Structure formats: structure tokens, C-alpha cells
mmCIF file with all atom_site columns, C-alpha atoms in Angstrom:
data_model
loop_
_atom_site.group_PDB
_atom_site.id
_atom_site.type_symbol
_atom_site.label_atom_id
_atom_site.label_alt_id
_atom_site.label_comp_id
_atom_site.label_asym_id
_atom_site.label_entity_id
_atom_site.label_seq_id
_atom_site.pdbx_PDB_ins_code
_atom_site.Cartn_x
_atom_site.Cartn_y
_atom_site.Cartn_z
_atom_site.occupancy
_atom_site.B_iso_or_equiv
_atom_site.pdbx_formal_charge
_atom_site.auth_seq_id
_atom_site.auth_comp_id
_atom_site.auth_asym_id
_atom_site.auth_atom_id
_atom_site.pdbx_PDB_model_num
ATOM 1   C CA . UNK A 1 1   ? 56.878  93.352  116.220 1.00 55.00 ? 1   UNK A CA 1
ATOM 2   C CA . UNK A 1 2   ? 59.314  95.264  118.450 1.00 60.00 ? 2   UNK A CA 1
ATOM 3   C CA . UNK A 1 3   ? 61.985  92.588  117.836 1.00 60.00 ? 3   UNK A CA 1
ATOM 4   C CA . UNK A 1 4   ? 61.652  93.133  114.077 1.00 61.00 ? 4   UNK A CA 1
ATOM 5   C CA . UNK A 1 5   ? 62.324  96.882  114.511 1.00 53.00 ? 5   UNK A CA 1
ATOM 6   C CA . UNK A 1 6   ? 65.327  96.214  116.764 1.00 59.00 ? 6   UNK A CA 1
ATOM 7   C CA . UNK A 1 7   ? 66.863  93.839  114.184 1.00 55.00 ? 7   UNK A CA 1
ATOM 8   C CA . UNK A 1 8   ? 66.266  96.410  111.432 1.00 55.00 ? 8   UNK A CA 1
ATOM 9   C CA . UNK A 1 9   ? 67.859  99.150  113.578 1.00 47.00 ? 9   UNK A CA 1
ATOM 10  C CA . UNK A 1 10  ? 70.920  96.996  114.321 1.00 50.00 ? 10  UNK A CA 1
ATOM 11  C CA . UNK A 1 11  ? 71.340  96.112  110.643 1.00 44.00 ? 11  UNK A CA 1
ATOM 12  C CA . UNK A 1 12  ? 71.142  99.767  109.597 1.00 49.00 ? 12  UNK A CA 1
ATOM 13  C CA . UNK A 1 13  ? 73.506  100.804 112.411 1.00 41.00 ? 13  UNK A CA 1
ATOM 14  C CA . UNK A 1 14  ? 76.081  98.175  111.404 1.00 38.00 ? 14  UNK A CA 1
ATOM 15  C CA . UNK A 1 15  ? 75.795  99.082  107.714 1.00 41.00 ? 15  UNK A CA 1
ATOM 16  C CA . UNK A 1 16  ? 76.342  102.790 108.405 1.00 39.00 ? 16  UNK A CA 1
ATOM 17  C CA . UNK A 1 17  ? 79.276  101.932 110.676 1.00 39.00 ? 17  UNK A CA 1
ATOM 18  C CA . UNK A 1 18  ? 80.963  99.766  108.035 1.00 41.00 ? 18  UNK A CA 1
ATOM 19  C CA . UNK A 1 19  ? 80.498  102.414 105.327 1.00 37.00 ? 19  UNK A CA 1
ATOM 20  C CA . UNK A 1 20  ? 81.849  105.113 107.672 1.00 39.00 ? 20  UNK A CA 1
ATOM 21  C CA . UNK A 1 21  ? 84.925  103.051 108.572 1.00 36.00 ? 21  UNK A CA 1
ATOM 22  C CA . UNK A 1 22  ? 85.604  102.279 104.903 1.00 38.00 ? 22  UNK A CA 1
ATOM 23  C CA . UNK A 1 23  ? 85.295  105.981 104.040 1.00 39.00 ? 23  UNK A CA 1
ATOM 24  C CA . UNK A 1 24  ? 87.596  107.057 106.876 1.00 38.00 ? 24  UNK A CA 1
ATOM 25  C CA . UNK A 1 25  ? 90.194  104.429 105.970 1.00 39.00 ? 25  UNK A CA 1
ATOM 26  C CA . UNK A 1 26  ? 90.331  105.363 102.289 1.00 40.00 ? 26  UNK A CA 1
ATOM 27  C CA . UNK A 1 27  ? 90.308  109.129 102.847 1.00 42.00 ? 27  UNK A CA 1
ATOM 28  C CA . UNK A 1 28  ? 93.011  109.480 105.487 1.00 41.00 ? 28  UNK A CA 1
ATOM 29  C CA . UNK A 1 29  ? 95.777  111.766 104.204 1.00 43.00 ? 29  UNK A CA 1
ATOM 30  C CA . UNK A 1 30  ? 98.521  109.557 105.649 1.00 41.00 ? 30  UNK A CA 1
ATOM 31  C CA . UNK A 1 31  ? 96.869  106.221 104.961 1.00 38.00 ? 31  UNK A CA 1
ATOM 32  C CA . UNK A 1 32  ? 99.066  103.524 103.474 1.00 38.00 ? 32  UNK A CA 1
ATOM 33  C CA . UNK A 1 33  ? 97.627  102.690 100.088 1.00 38.00 ? 33  UNK A CA 1
ATOM 34  C CA . UNK A 1 34  ? 98.258  99.431  98.240  1.00 39.00 ? 34  UNK A CA 1
ATOM 35  C CA . UNK A 1 35  ? 101.077 99.745  95.724  1.00 39.00 ? 35  UNK A CA 1
ATOM 36  C CA . UNK A 1 36  ? 99.911  100.203 92.157  1.00 40.00 ? 36  UNK A CA 1
ATOM 37  C CA . UNK A 1 37  ? 100.777 97.386  89.802  1.00 42.00 ? 37  UNK A CA 1
ATOM 38  C CA . UNK A 1 38  ? 103.684 98.138  87.506  1.00 50.00 ? 38  UNK A CA 1
ATOM 39  C CA . UNK A 1 39  ? 102.533 95.627  84.918  1.00 62.00 ? 39  UNK A CA 1
ATOM 40  C CA . UNK A 1 40  ? 101.623 96.792  81.458  1.00 72.00 ? 40  UNK A CA 1
ATOM 41  C CA . UNK A 1 41  ? 97.922  97.477  81.063  1.00 91.00 ? 41  UNK A CA 1
ATOM 42  C CA . UNK A 1 42  ? 96.321  95.026  78.683  1.00 95.00 ? 42  UNK A CA 1
ATOM 43  C CA . UNK A 1 43  ? 93.206  95.236  76.539  1.00 96.00 ? 43  UNK A CA 1
ATOM 44  C CA . UNK A 1 44  ? 92.797  91.449  76.308  1.00 95.00 ? 44  UNK A CA 1
ATOM 45  C CA . UNK A 1 45  ? 94.115  89.148  79.032  1.00 96.00 ? 45  UNK A CA 1
ATOM 46  C CA . UNK A 1 46  ? 93.901  85.665  77.554  1.00 93.00 ? 46  UNK A CA 1
ATOM 47  C CA . UNK A 1 47  ? 96.194  84.218  80.222  1.00 92.00 ? 47  UNK A CA 1
ATOM 48  C CA . UNK A 1 48  ? 93.314  83.771  82.690  1.00 89.00 ? 48  UNK A CA 1
ATOM 49  C CA . UNK A 1 49  ? 90.835  82.165  80.298  1.00 87.00 ? 49  UNK A CA 1
ATOM 50  C CA . UNK A 1 50  ? 90.143  78.499  79.663  1.00 83.00 ? 50  UNK A CA 1
ATOM 51  C CA . UNK A 1 51  ? 91.739  76.837  76.656  1.00 77.00 ? 51  UNK A CA 1
ATOM 52  C CA . UNK A 1 52  ? 88.476  76.711  74.692  1.00 79.00 ? 52  UNK A CA 1
ATOM 53  C CA . UNK A 1 53  ? 87.732  80.403  75.247  1.00 86.00 ? 53  UNK A CA 1
ATOM 54  C CA . UNK A 1 54  ? 91.283  81.330  74.226  1.00 86.00 ? 54  UNK A CA 1
ATOM 55  C CA . UNK A 1 55  ? 90.964  79.155  71.132  1.00 83.00 ? 55  UNK A CA 1
ATOM 56  C CA . UNK A 1 56  ? 87.760  80.998  70.202  1.00 86.00 ? 56  UNK A CA 1
ATOM 57  C CA . UNK A 1 57  ? 89.374  84.393  70.800  1.00 90.00 ? 57  UNK A CA 1
ATOM 58  C CA . UNK A 1 58  ? 92.427  83.552  68.688  1.00 89.00 ? 58  UNK A CA 1
ATOM 59  C CA . UNK A 1 59  ? 90.121  82.299  65.935  1.00 88.00 ? 59  UNK A CA 1
ATOM 60  C CA . UNK A 1 60  ? 88.278  85.650  66.063  1.00 92.00 ? 60  UNK A CA 1
ATOM 61  C CA . UNK A 1 61  ? 91.636  87.444  65.848  1.00 93.00 ? 61  UNK A CA 1
ATOM 62  C CA . UNK A 1 62  ? 92.524  85.426  62.752  1.00 90.00 ? 62  UNK A CA 1
ATOM 63  C CA . UNK A 1 63  ? 89.197  85.991  60.992  1.00 92.00 ? 63  UNK A CA 1
ATOM 64  C CA . UNK A 1 64  ? 88.927  89.703  61.800  1.00 94.00 ? 64  UNK A CA 1
ATOM 65  C CA . UNK A 1 65  ? 92.454  90.892  62.655  1.00 95.00 ? 65  UNK A CA 1
ATOM 66  C CA . UNK A 1 66  ? 91.803  94.538  61.753  1.00 95.00 ? 66  UNK A CA 1
ATOM 67  C CA . UNK A 1 67  ? 89.631  94.834  64.871  1.00 96.00 ? 67  UNK A CA 1
ATOM 68  C CA . UNK A 1 68  ? 92.562  94.065  67.188  1.00 97.00 ? 68  UNK A CA 1
ATOM 69  C CA . UNK A 1 69  ? 95.440  96.062  65.664  1.00 97.00 ? 69  UNK A CA 1
ATOM 70  C CA . UNK A 1 70  ? 97.406  98.035  68.285  1.00 97.00 ? 70  UNK A CA 1
ATOM 71  C CA . UNK A 1 71  ? 95.516  96.404  71.179  1.00 97.00 ? 71  UNK A CA 1
ATOM 72  C CA . UNK A 1 72  ? 97.620  94.960  73.988  1.00 97.00 ? 72  UNK A CA 1
ATOM 73  C CA . UNK A 1 73  ? 97.311  91.220  74.658  1.00 97.00 ? 73  UNK A CA 1
ATOM 74  C CA . UNK A 1 74  ? 98.554  88.992  77.450  1.00 96.00 ? 74  UNK A CA 1
ATOM 75  C CA . UNK A 1 75  ? 98.851  85.304  76.618  1.00 95.00 ? 75  UNK A CA 1
ATOM 76  C CA . UNK A 1 76  ? 100.252 82.224  78.310  1.00 93.00 ? 76  UNK A CA 1
ATOM 77  C CA . UNK A 1 77  ? 101.395 79.063  76.616  1.00 92.00 ? 77  UNK A CA 1
ATOM 78  C CA . UNK A 1 78  ? 104.398 77.017  75.570  1.00 94.00 ? 78  UNK A CA 1
ATOM 79  C CA . UNK A 1 79  ? 107.560 78.567  74.122  1.00 97.00 ? 79  UNK A CA 1
ATOM 80  C CA . UNK A 1 80  ? 108.262 77.447  70.572  1.00 96.00 ? 80  UNK A CA 1
ATOM 81  C CA . UNK A 1 81  ? 110.267 78.555  67.595  1.00 94.00 ? 81  UNK A CA 1
ATOM 82  C CA . UNK A 1 82  ? 110.160 78.069  63.882  1.00 92.00 ? 82  UNK A CA 1
ATOM 83  C CA . UNK A 1 83  ? 111.516 79.406  60.619  1.00 90.00 ? 83  UNK A CA 1
ATOM 84  C CA . UNK A 1 84  ? 109.773 81.565  58.056  1.00 86.00 ? 84  UNK A CA 1
ATOM 85  C CA . UNK A 1 85  ? 110.019 80.897  54.319  1.00 84.00 ? 85  UNK A CA 1
ATOM 86  C CA . UNK A 1 86  ? 113.257 82.938  54.197  1.00 90.00 ? 86  UNK A CA 1
ATOM 87  C CA . UNK A 1 87  ? 114.878 80.951  57.014  1.00 92.00 ? 87  UNK A CA 1
ATOM 88  C CA . UNK A 1 88  ? 114.506 83.646  59.685  1.00 91.00 ? 88  UNK A CA 1
ATOM 89  C CA . UNK A 1 89  ? 113.838 82.405  63.217  1.00 93.00 ? 89  UNK A CA 1
ATOM 90  C CA . UNK A 1 90  ? 110.391 83.185  64.623  1.00 94.00 ? 90  UNK A CA 1
ATOM 91  C CA . UNK A 1 91  ? 109.523 82.911  68.320  1.00 97.00 ? 91  UNK A CA 1
ATOM 92  C CA . UNK A 1 92  ? 106.053 81.927  69.401  1.00 96.00 ? 92  UNK A CA 1
ATOM 93  C CA . UNK A 1 93  ? 103.709 81.095  72.205  1.00 95.00 ? 93  UNK A CA 1
ATOM 94  C CA . UNK A 1 94  ? 101.637 77.966  71.553  1.00 92.00 ? 94  UNK A CA 1
ATOM 95  C CA . UNK A 1 95  ? 98.203  77.893  73.175  1.00 87.00 ? 95  UNK A CA 1
ATOM 96  C CA . UNK A 1 96  ? 96.303  74.610  73.478  1.00 76.00 ? 96  UNK A CA 1
ATOM 97  C CA . UNK A 1 97  ? 92.580  74.157  73.903  1.00 67.00 ? 97  UNK A CA 1
ATOM 98  C CA . UNK A 1 98  ? 91.125  72.166  76.805  1.00 58.00 ? 98  UNK A CA 1
ATOM 99  C CA . UNK A 1 99  ? 91.539  68.822  75.015  1.00 61.00 ? 99  UNK A CA 1
ATOM 100 C CA . UNK A 1 100 ? 95.032  69.654  73.821  1.00 66.00 ? 100 UNK A CA 1
ATOM 101 C CA . UNK A 1 101 ? 94.144  68.745  70.247  1.00 71.00 ? 101 UNK A CA 1
ATOM 102 C CA . UNK A 1 102 ? 93.799  72.148  68.620  1.00 72.00 ? 102 UNK A CA 1
ATOM 103 C CA . UNK A 1 103 ? 96.807  74.289  69.364  1.00 80.00 ? 103 UNK A CA 1
ATOM 104 C CA . UNK A 1 104 ? 97.293  77.761  67.976  1.00 82.00 ? 104 UNK A CA 1
ATOM 105 C CA . UNK A 1 105 ? 100.395 79.872  68.018  1.00 87.00 ? 105 UNK A CA 1
ATOM 106 C CA . UNK A 1 106 ? 101.021 83.573  68.190  1.00 94.00 ? 106 UNK A CA 1
ATOM 107 C CA . UNK A 1 107 ? 104.392 84.861  67.127  1.00 96.00 ? 107 UNK A CA 1
ATOM 108 C CA . UNK A 1 108 ? 106.052 87.493  69.316  1.00 97.00 ? 108 UNK A CA 1
ATOM 109 C CA . UNK A 1 109 ? 108.948 89.896  68.951  1.00 96.00 ? 109 UNK A CA 1
ATOM 110 C CA . UNK A 1 110 ? 110.638 90.265  72.329  1.00 96.00 ? 110 UNK A CA 1
ATOM 111 C CA . UNK A 1 111 ? 111.573 93.887  72.912  1.00 96.00 ? 111 UNK A CA 1
ATOM 112 C CA . UNK A 1 112 ? 115.289 94.508  73.418  1.00 95.00 ? 112 UNK A CA 1
ATOM 113 C CA . UNK A 1 113 ? 118.401 92.664  72.313  1.00 94.00 ? 113 UNK A CA 1
ATOM 114 C CA . UNK A 1 114 ? 117.989 88.970  73.013  1.00 94.00 ? 114 UNK A CA 1
ATOM 115 C CA . UNK A 1 115 ? 119.992 86.134  71.534  1.00 93.00 ? 115 UNK A CA 1
ATOM 116 C CA . UNK A 1 116 ? 118.732 82.603  71.021  1.00 93.00 ? 116 UNK A CA 1
ATOM 117 C CA . UNK A 1 117 ? 119.352 80.251  72.797  1.00 93.00 ? 117 UNK A CA 1
ATOM 118 C CA . UNK A 1 118 ? 121.209 82.200  75.513  1.00 95.00 ? 118 UNK A CA 1
ATOM 119 C CA . UNK A 1 119 ? 118.406 84.561  76.572  1.00 96.00 ? 119 UNK A CA 1
ATOM 120 C CA . UNK A 1 120 ? 115.410 82.358  75.813  1.00 97.00 ? 120 UNK A CA 1
ATOM 121 C CA . UNK A 1 121 ? 113.827 79.543  77.804  1.00 97.00 ? 121 UNK A CA 1
ATOM 122 C CA . UNK A 1 122 ? 114.016 75.923  76.714  1.00 97.00 ? 122 UNK A CA 1
ATOM 123 C CA . UNK A 1 123 ? 111.551 74.812  74.077  1.00 96.00 ? 123 UNK A CA 1
ATOM 124 C CA . UNK A 1 124 ? 108.310 73.679  75.693  1.00 95.00 ? 124 UNK A CA 1
ATOM 125 C CA . UNK A 1 125 ? 108.685 75.958  78.726  1.00 97.00 ? 125 UNK A CA 1
ATOM 126 C CA . UNK A 1 126 ? 105.535 77.702  79.996  1.00 96.00 ? 126 UNK A CA 1
ATOM 127 C CA . UNK A 1 127 ? 105.750 81.451  79.197  1.00 97.00 ? 127 UNK A CA 1
ATOM 128 C CA . UNK A 1 128 ? 103.622 84.555  79.440  1.00 97.00 ? 128 UNK A CA 1
ATOM 129 C CA . UNK A 1 129 ? 103.846 87.233  76.763  1.00 97.00 ? 129 UNK A CA 1
ATOM 130 C CA . UNK A 1 130 ? 102.434 90.776  76.725  1.00 97.00 ? 130 UNK A CA 1
ATOM 131 C CA . UNK A 1 131 ? 102.607 92.710  73.471  1.00 98.00 ? 131 UNK A CA 1
ATOM 132 C CA . UNK A 1 132 ? 100.879 94.883  70.899  1.00 98.00 ? 132 UNK A CA 1
ATOM 133 C CA . UNK A 1 133 ? 98.817  93.049  68.310  1.00 97.00 ? 133 UNK A CA 1
ATOM 134 C CA . UNK A 1 134 ? 99.706  93.132  64.645  1.00 97.00 ? 134 UNK A CA 1
ATOM 135 C CA . UNK A 1 135 ? 99.240  90.741  61.753  1.00 96.00 ? 135 UNK A CA 1
ATOM 136 C CA . UNK A 1 136 ? 100.362 89.898  58.239  1.00 90.00 ? 136 UNK A CA 1
ATOM 137 C CA . UNK A 1 137 ? 98.400  88.392  55.396  1.00 88.00 ? 137 UNK A CA 1
ATOM 138 C CA . UNK A 1 138 ? 100.004 86.255  52.730  1.00 84.00 ? 138 UNK A CA 1
ATOM 139 C CA . UNK A 1 139 ? 97.172  85.291  50.418  1.00 85.00 ? 139 UNK A CA 1
ATOM 140 C CA . UNK A 1 140 ? 94.620  83.553  52.641  1.00 86.00 ? 140 UNK A CA 1
ATOM 141 C CA . UNK A 1 141 ? 97.097  82.916  55.436  1.00 86.00 ? 141 UNK A CA 1
ATOM 142 C CA . UNK A 1 142 ? 96.951  85.265  58.443  1.00 89.00 ? 142 UNK A CA 1
ATOM 143 C CA . UNK A 1 143 ? 99.953  85.395  60.783  1.00 91.00 ? 143 UNK A CA 1
ATOM 144 C CA . UNK A 1 144 ? 99.369  86.898  64.223  1.00 95.00 ? 144 UNK A CA 1
ATOM 145 C CA . UNK A 1 145 ? 102.156 88.843  65.916  1.00 96.00 ? 145 UNK A CA 1
ATOM 146 C CA . UNK A 1 146 ? 102.683 90.529  69.281  1.00 97.00 ? 146 UNK A CA 1
ATOM 147 C CA . UNK A 1 147 ? 105.169 93.361  68.774  1.00 97.00 ? 147 UNK A CA 1
ATOM 148 C CA . UNK A 1 148 ? 107.259 95.120  71.434  1.00 97.00 ? 148 UNK A CA 1
ATOM 149 C CA . UNK A 1 149 ? 106.580 92.135  73.656  1.00 97.00 ? 149 UNK A CA 1
ATOM 150 C CA . UNK A 1 150 ? 107.593 91.401  77.214  1.00 97.00 ? 150 UNK A CA 1
ATOM 151 C CA . UNK A 1 151 ? 108.194 87.715  77.870  1.00 97.00 ? 151 UNK A CA 1
ATOM 152 C CA . UNK A 1 152 ? 108.598 85.951  81.185  1.00 96.00 ? 152 UNK A CA 1
ATOM 153 C CA . UNK A 1 153 ? 108.903 82.320  82.153  1.00 96.00 ? 153 UNK A CA 1
ATOM 154 C CA . UNK A 1 154 ? 105.839 80.958  83.916  1.00 90.00 ? 154 UNK A CA 1
ATOM 155 C CA . UNK A 1 155 ? 102.219 81.914  83.855  1.00 74.00 ? 155 UNK A CA 1
#
């Protein structure tokens, strides 16, 4: 019975010691704190999700786009481009599901003055895009768009 009390005392003593050390470390006036991230805060980070979950989220964005307007998204996928019905170049990030059969694309407008092909990666390059969600409807067709986007090569 005495051994049980000694173990309990040691556990409590160690727990209080760890909490005290953590408190002292975080509340020192001259303590070196980890640098804050300078990345844009995002409402929806799809870059860390599996392909199937991303596919489901993009489908939800297409069926109820009003819910996501002005929210910030981070996505990763393959760089692609296309033309709209007026011949204007559109830049996009293509996201595949886990099987690679059902890809979806989200158009983005890269903030700043960028010229294709000089400033853009090669087609098919893995990119990550962070931007503000918007959409357009043309009849029953919904086009998703990330405005004021930041784009970087890699995931």
C-alpha cells in the first residue's frame, strides 16, 4: 500500500514540475519565441487532404458556392491552362482524386503582373495556390475561381 502512495506522489511531483517548467519557459520576458509564420491565413487548407476528400470539398463548392465566397483556400495540384469562350487564357490548378480518374480544376488569378510562359511553371508542374474564393455561373455551369492568388511551385 505504501508503494502505491509513493508512485502516486512521484507522478504528481513530476507532473507539477513539468507544468512549472513549461510555464516558466513560456513566460520569460527575454525568452526566444518561435517565429510566427508569414504565410497567408487560410479558411480551407485542401493541400493537406486526401484526393477523395478534396474531390468532395470541391464538389460542395460547386453545388453551394455562395457559402464559400470571400473565404481563403489553399490547394495543391497540377498547373494547367485553357481558353475561355472568348479566347482569353485561364490558369488553373487541377486536383485529382485518389484513383486519378476524376480530376477537378480551380481557376486562379495570380496577383501581380505575370506573363505566360515566362513567369509560369511548365504545364503539369505541381503547384500550390492560395487565394480568395469566387465563382461565376453561366446557366447551369459553375466556374470556381481563386482571386488575388499566390502561386508557388511545389506542394
